[in-house]
mmCIF file of C-alpha atoms in Angstrom:
data_model
loop_
_atom_site.group_PDB
_atom_site.id
_atom_site.type_symbol
_atom_site.label_atom_id
_atom_site.label_comp_id
_atom_site.label_asym_id
_atom_site.label_seq_id
_atom_site.Cartn_x
_atom_site.Cartn_y
_atom_site.Cartn_z
ATOM 1 C CA UNK A 190 79.801 114.216 98.220
ATOM 2 C CA UNK A 191 82.416 116.526 99.712
ATOM 3 C CA UNK A 192 81.297 115.362 103.158
ATOM 4 C CA UNK A 193 82.794 111.940 102.403
ATOM 5 C CA UNK A 194 86.606 111.879 102.128
ATOM 6 C CA UNK A 195 88.190 110.347 99.032
ATOM 7 C CA UNK A 196 89.829 107.700 101.221
ATOM 8 C CA UNK A 197 86.422 106.420 102.301
ATOM 9 C CA UNK A 198 85.212 106.290 98.701
ATOM 10 C CA UNK A 199 88.343 104.349 97.717
ATOM 11 C CA UNK A 200 87.835 101.886 100.572
ATOM 12 C CA UNK A 201 84.171 101.407 99.653
ATOM 13 C CA UNK A 202 85.083 100.780 96.022
ATOM 14 C CA UNK A 203 87.728 98.295 97.119
ATOM 15 C CA UNK A 204 85.198 96.481 99.293
ATOM 16 C CA UNK A 205 82.672 96.392 96.454
ATOM 17 C CA UNK A 206 85.318 95.017 94.097
ATOM 18 C CA UNK A 207 86.264 92.335 96.602
ATOM 19 C CA UNK A 208 82.621 91.364 97.021
ATOM 20 C CA UNK A 209 82.219 91.079 93.240
ATOM 21 C CA UNK A 210 85.335 88.906 93.015
ATOM 22 C CA UNK A 211 84.171 86.696 95.885
ATOM 23 C CA UNK A 212 80.742 86.449 94.270
#
């Protein structure tokens, strides 16, 4: 989605990765 900046996508992916690691 062009409406969402790449930085936001990167942050979201980072958060998801952290959640998976914590899981």
